[in-house]
mmCIF file of C-alpha atoms in Angstrom:
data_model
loop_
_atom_site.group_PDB
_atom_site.id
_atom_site.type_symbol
_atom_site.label_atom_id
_atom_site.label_comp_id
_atom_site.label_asym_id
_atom_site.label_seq_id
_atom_site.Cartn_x
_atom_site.Cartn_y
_atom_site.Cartn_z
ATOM 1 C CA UNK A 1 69.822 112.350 138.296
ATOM 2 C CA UNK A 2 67.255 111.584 135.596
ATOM 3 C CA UNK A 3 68.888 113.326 133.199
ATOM 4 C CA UNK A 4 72.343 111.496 133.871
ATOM 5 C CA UNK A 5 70.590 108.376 133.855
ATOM 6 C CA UNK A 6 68.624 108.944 130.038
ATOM 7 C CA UNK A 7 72.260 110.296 129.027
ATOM 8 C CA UNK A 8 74.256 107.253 129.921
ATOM 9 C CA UNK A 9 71.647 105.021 128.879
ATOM 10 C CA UNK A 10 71.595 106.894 125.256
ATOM 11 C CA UNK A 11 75.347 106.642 124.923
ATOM 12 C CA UNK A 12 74.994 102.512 125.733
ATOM 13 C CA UNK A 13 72.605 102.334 123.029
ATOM 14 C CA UNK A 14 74.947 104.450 120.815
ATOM 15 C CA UNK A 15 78.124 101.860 121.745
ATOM 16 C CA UNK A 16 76.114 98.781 121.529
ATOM 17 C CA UNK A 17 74.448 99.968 117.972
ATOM 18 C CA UNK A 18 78.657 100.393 116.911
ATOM 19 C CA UNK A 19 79.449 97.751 118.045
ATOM 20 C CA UNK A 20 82.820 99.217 120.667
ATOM 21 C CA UNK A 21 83.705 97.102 123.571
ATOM 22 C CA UNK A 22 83.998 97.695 127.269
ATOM 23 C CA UNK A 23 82.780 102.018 126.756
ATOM 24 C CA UNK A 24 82.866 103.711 130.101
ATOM 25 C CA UNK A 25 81.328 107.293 130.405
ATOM 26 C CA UNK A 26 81.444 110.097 132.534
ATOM 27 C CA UNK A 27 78.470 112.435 132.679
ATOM 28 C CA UNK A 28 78.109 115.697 133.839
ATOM 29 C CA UNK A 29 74.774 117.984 133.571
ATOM 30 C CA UNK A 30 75.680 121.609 132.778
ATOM 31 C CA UNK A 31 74.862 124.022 135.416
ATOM 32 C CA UNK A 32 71.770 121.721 136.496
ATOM 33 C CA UNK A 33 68.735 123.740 137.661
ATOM 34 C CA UNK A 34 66.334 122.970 140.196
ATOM 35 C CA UNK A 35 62.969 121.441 138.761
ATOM 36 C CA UNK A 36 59.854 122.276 140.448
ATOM 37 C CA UNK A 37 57.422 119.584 141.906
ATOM 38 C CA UNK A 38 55.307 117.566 139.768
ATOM 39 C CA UNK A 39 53.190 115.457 140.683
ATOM 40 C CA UNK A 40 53.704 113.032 137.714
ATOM 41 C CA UNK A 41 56.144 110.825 136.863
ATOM 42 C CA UNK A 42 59.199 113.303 134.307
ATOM 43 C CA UNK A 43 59.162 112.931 130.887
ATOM 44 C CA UNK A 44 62.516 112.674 129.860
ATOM 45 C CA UNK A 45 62.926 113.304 126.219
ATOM 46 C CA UNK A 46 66.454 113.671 123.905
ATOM 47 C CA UNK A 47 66.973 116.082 121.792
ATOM 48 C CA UNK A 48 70.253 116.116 120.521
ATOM 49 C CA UNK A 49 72.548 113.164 120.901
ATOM 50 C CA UNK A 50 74.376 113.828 118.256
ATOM 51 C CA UNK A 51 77.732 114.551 119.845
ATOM 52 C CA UNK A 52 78.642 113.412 123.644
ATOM 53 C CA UNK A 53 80.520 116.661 124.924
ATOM 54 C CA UNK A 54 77.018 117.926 124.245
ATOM 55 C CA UNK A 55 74.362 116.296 124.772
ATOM 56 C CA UNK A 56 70.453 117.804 125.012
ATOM 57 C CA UNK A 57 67.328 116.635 127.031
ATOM 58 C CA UNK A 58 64.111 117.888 127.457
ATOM 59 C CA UNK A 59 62.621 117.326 131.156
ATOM 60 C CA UNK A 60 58.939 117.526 130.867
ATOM 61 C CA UNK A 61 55.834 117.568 133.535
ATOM 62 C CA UNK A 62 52.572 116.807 132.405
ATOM 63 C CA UNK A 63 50.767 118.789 135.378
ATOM 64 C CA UNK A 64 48.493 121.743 134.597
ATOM 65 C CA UNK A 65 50.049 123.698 135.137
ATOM 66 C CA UNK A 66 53.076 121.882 133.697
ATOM 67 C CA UNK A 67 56.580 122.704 133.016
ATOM 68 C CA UNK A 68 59.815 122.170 130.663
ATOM 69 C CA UNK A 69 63.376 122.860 130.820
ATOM 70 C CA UNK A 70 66.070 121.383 128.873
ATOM 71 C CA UNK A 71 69.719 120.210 130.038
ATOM 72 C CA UNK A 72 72.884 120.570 128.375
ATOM 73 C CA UNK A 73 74.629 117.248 129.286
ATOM 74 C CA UNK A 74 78.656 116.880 128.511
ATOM 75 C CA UNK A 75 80.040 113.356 128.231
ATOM 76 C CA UNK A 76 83.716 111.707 128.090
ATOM 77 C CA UNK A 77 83.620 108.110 126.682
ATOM 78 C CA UNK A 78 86.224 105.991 126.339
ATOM 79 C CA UNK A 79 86.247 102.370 124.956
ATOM 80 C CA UNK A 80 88.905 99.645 123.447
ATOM 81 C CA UNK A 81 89.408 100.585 119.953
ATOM 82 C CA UNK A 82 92.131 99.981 117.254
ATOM 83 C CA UNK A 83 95.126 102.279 117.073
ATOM 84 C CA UNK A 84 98.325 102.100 114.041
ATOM 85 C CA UNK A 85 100.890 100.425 115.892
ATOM 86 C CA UNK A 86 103.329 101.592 113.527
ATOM 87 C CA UNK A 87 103.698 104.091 110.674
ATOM 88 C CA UNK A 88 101.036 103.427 107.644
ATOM 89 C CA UNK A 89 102.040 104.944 104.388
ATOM 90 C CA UNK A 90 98.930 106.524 102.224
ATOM 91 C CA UNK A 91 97.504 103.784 100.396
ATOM 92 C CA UNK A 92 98.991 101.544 102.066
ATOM 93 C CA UNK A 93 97.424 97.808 103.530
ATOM 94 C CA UNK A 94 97.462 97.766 107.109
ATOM 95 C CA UNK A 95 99.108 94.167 108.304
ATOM 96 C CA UNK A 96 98.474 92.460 112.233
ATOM 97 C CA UNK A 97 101.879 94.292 113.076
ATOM 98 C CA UNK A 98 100.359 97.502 112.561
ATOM 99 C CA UNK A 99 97.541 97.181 114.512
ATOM 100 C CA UNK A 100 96.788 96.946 118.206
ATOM 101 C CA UNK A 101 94.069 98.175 120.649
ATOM 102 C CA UNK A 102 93.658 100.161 123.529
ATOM 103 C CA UNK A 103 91.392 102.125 125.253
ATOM 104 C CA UNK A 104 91.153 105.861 124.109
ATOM 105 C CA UNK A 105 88.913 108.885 124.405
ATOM 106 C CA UNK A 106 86.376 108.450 121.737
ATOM 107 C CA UNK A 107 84.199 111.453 122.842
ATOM 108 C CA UNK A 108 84.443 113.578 119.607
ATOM 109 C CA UNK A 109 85.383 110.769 117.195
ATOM 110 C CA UNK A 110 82.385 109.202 115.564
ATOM 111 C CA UNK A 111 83.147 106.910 113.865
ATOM 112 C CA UNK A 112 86.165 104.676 115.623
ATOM 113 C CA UNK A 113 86.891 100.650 114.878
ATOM 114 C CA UNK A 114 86.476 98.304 117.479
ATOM 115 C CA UNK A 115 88.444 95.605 116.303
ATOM 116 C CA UNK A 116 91.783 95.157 114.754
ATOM 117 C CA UNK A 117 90.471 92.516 112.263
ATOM 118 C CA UNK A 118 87.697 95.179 110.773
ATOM 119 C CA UNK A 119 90.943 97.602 109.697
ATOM 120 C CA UNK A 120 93.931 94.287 108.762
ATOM 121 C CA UNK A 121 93.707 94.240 104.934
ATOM 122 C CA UNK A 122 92.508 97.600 104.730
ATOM 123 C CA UNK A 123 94.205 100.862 103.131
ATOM 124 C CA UNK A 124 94.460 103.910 104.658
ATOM 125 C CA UNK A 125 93.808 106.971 102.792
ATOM 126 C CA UNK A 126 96.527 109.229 104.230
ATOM 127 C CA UNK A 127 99.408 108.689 106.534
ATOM 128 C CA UNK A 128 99.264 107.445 109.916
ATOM 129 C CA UNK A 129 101.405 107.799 112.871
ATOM 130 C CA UNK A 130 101.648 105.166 116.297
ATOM 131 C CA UNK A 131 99.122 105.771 118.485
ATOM 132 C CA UNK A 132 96.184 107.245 115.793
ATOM 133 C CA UNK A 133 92.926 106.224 116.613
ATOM 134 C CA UNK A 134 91.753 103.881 113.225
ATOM 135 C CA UNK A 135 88.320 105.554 111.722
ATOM 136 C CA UNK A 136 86.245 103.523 109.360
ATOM 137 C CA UNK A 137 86.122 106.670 107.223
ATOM 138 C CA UNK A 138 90.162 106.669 106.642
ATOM 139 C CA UNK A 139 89.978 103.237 105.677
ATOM 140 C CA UNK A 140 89.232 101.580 102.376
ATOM 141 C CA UNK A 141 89.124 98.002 100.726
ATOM 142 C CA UNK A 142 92.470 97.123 98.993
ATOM 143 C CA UNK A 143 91.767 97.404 95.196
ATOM 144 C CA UNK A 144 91.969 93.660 94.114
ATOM 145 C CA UNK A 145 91.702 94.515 90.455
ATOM 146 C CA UNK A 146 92.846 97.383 88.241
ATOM 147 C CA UNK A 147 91.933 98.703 84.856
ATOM 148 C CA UNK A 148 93.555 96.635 81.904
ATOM 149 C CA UNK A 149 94.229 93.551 84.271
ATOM 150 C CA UNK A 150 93.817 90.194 83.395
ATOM 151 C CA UNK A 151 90.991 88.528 84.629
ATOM 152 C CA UNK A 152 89.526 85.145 84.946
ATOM 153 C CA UNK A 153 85.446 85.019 84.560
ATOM 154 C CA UNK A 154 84.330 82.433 86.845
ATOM 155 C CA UNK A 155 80.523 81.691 87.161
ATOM 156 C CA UNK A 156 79.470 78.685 89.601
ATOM 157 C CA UNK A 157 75.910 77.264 88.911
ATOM 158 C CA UNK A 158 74.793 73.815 90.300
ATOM 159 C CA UNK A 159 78.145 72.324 91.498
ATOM 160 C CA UNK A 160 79.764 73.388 88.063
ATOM 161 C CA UNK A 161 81.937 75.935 87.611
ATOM 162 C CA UNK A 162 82.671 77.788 83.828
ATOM 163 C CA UNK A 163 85.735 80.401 83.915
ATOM 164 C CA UNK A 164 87.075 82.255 80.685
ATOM 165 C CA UNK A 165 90.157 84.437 80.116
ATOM 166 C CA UNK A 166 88.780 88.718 80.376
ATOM 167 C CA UNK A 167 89.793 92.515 80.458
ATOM 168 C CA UNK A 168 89.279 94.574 83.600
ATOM 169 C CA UNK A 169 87.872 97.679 82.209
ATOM 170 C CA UNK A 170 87.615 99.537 85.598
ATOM 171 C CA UNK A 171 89.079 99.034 88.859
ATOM 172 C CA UNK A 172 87.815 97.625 92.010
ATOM 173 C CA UNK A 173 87.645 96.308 95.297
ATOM 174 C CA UNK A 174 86.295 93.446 96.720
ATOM 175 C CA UNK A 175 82.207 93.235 96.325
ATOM 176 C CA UNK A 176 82.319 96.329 93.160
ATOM 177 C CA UNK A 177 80.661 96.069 89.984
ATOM 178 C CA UNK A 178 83.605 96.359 87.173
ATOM 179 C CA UNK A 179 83.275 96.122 83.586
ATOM 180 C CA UNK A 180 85.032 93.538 81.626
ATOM 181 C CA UNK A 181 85.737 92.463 78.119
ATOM 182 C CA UNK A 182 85.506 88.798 77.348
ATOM 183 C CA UNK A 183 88.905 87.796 75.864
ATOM 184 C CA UNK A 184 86.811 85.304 73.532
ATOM 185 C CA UNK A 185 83.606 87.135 72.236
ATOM 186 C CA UNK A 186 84.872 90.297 73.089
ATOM 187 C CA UNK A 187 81.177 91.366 74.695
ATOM 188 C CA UNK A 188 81.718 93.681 77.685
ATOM 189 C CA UNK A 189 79.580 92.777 80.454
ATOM 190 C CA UNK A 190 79.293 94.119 83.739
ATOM 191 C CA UNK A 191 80.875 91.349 86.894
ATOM 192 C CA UNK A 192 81.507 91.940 90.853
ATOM 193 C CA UNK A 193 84.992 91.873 91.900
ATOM 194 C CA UNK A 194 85.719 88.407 94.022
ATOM 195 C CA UNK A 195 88.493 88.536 94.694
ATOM 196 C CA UNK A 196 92.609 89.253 93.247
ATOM 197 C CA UNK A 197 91.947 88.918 89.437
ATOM 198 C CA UNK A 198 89.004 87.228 89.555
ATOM 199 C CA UNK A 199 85.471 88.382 88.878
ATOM 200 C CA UNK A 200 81.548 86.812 88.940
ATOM 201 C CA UNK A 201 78.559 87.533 87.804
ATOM 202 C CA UNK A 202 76.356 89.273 89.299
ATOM 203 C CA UNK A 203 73.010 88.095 88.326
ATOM 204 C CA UNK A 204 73.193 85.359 85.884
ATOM 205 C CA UNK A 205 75.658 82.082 85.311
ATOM 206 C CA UNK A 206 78.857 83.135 82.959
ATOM 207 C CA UNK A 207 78.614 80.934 79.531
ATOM 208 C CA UNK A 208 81.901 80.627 77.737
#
């Protein structure tokens, strides 16, 4: 029973730390052996959490003699996580109408999203069909500028804002460091991607 306990309390620290909703486990010790007495509280330690269908701990007494024997504990988990709704093309942005949740087996999937607004907006690197779990790791941002776009340099310092005409010279999603060619001067500098066609500095104020 100790071991169960340290198991399910390991996978709610595992669901809180990614943030899924409403997980529900259940925990089975593999062929569980019989412990001798100790006269000290158990140690129980984990080993390998790694994966819930297996799951290690390390039962420990401290007597003198003392003992240890490790458990091999299997887990199913299940929690509400986003699922395509619909088909999703490679590459293509997933809307609200393609989204939905429900609760799903999550055991050997590690990296699942809990909420439909972390995957809306994203792209999915290869095709999905209704009813596929959404991963983080399928999913990337929307690429908000491309290489030989138009740009507008906009740099916001003290309640004033200075924009000027540029060339993308790489592509990028939101947050990414792109080069760009200022349409003016024609200095290449580097800028973070804020947003469609629009880039900002990213340590000092833009000057015209």
């Amino acid at each position: 029973m100790q071991i169960e306990q340290a198991a399910r309390a390991e996978l709610d620290r595992q669901m809180a730390a990614a943030g899924l909703t409403e997980p529900q486990f259940e925990v089975a010790v593999v062929a569980a052996r019989a412990a001798p007495p100790c006269s000290q509280t158990v140690a129980i330690e984990p080993l390998d959490t790694r994966s819930p269908q297996r799951m290690r701990f390390l039962a420990r007494c401290n007597d003198t003699p003392g003992w240890r024997y490790e458990y091999i504990v299997r887990a199913r988990v299940t929690a509400m996580v986003a699922i395509a709704a619909a088909p999703v093309a490679a590459n293509e942005a997933l809307t609200d109408a393609q989204v939905t949740i429900e609760r799903r087996d999550i055991s050997n999937i590690a990296d699942p999203i809990s909420s439909p607004d972390e995957a809306v907006g994203q792209m999915s690197r290869r095709m999905l069909r209704p009813g596929d779990i959404l991963r983080s790791g399928q999913l990337s941002a929307p690429v908000l500028v491309k290489r030989g776009d138009a740009v507008l340099m906009i740099a916001r310092r003290d309640g004033i804002e200075v924009s000027t005409a540029g060339e993308a010279l790489d592509a990028g999603a939101r947050g990414a460091m792109v080069r760009v060619r200022n349409a003016g001067s024609g200095q290449v500098v580097r800028m973070r991607v804020a947003g469609p066609g629009t880039v900002e500095p990213i340590d000092s104020p833009l000057s015209r």
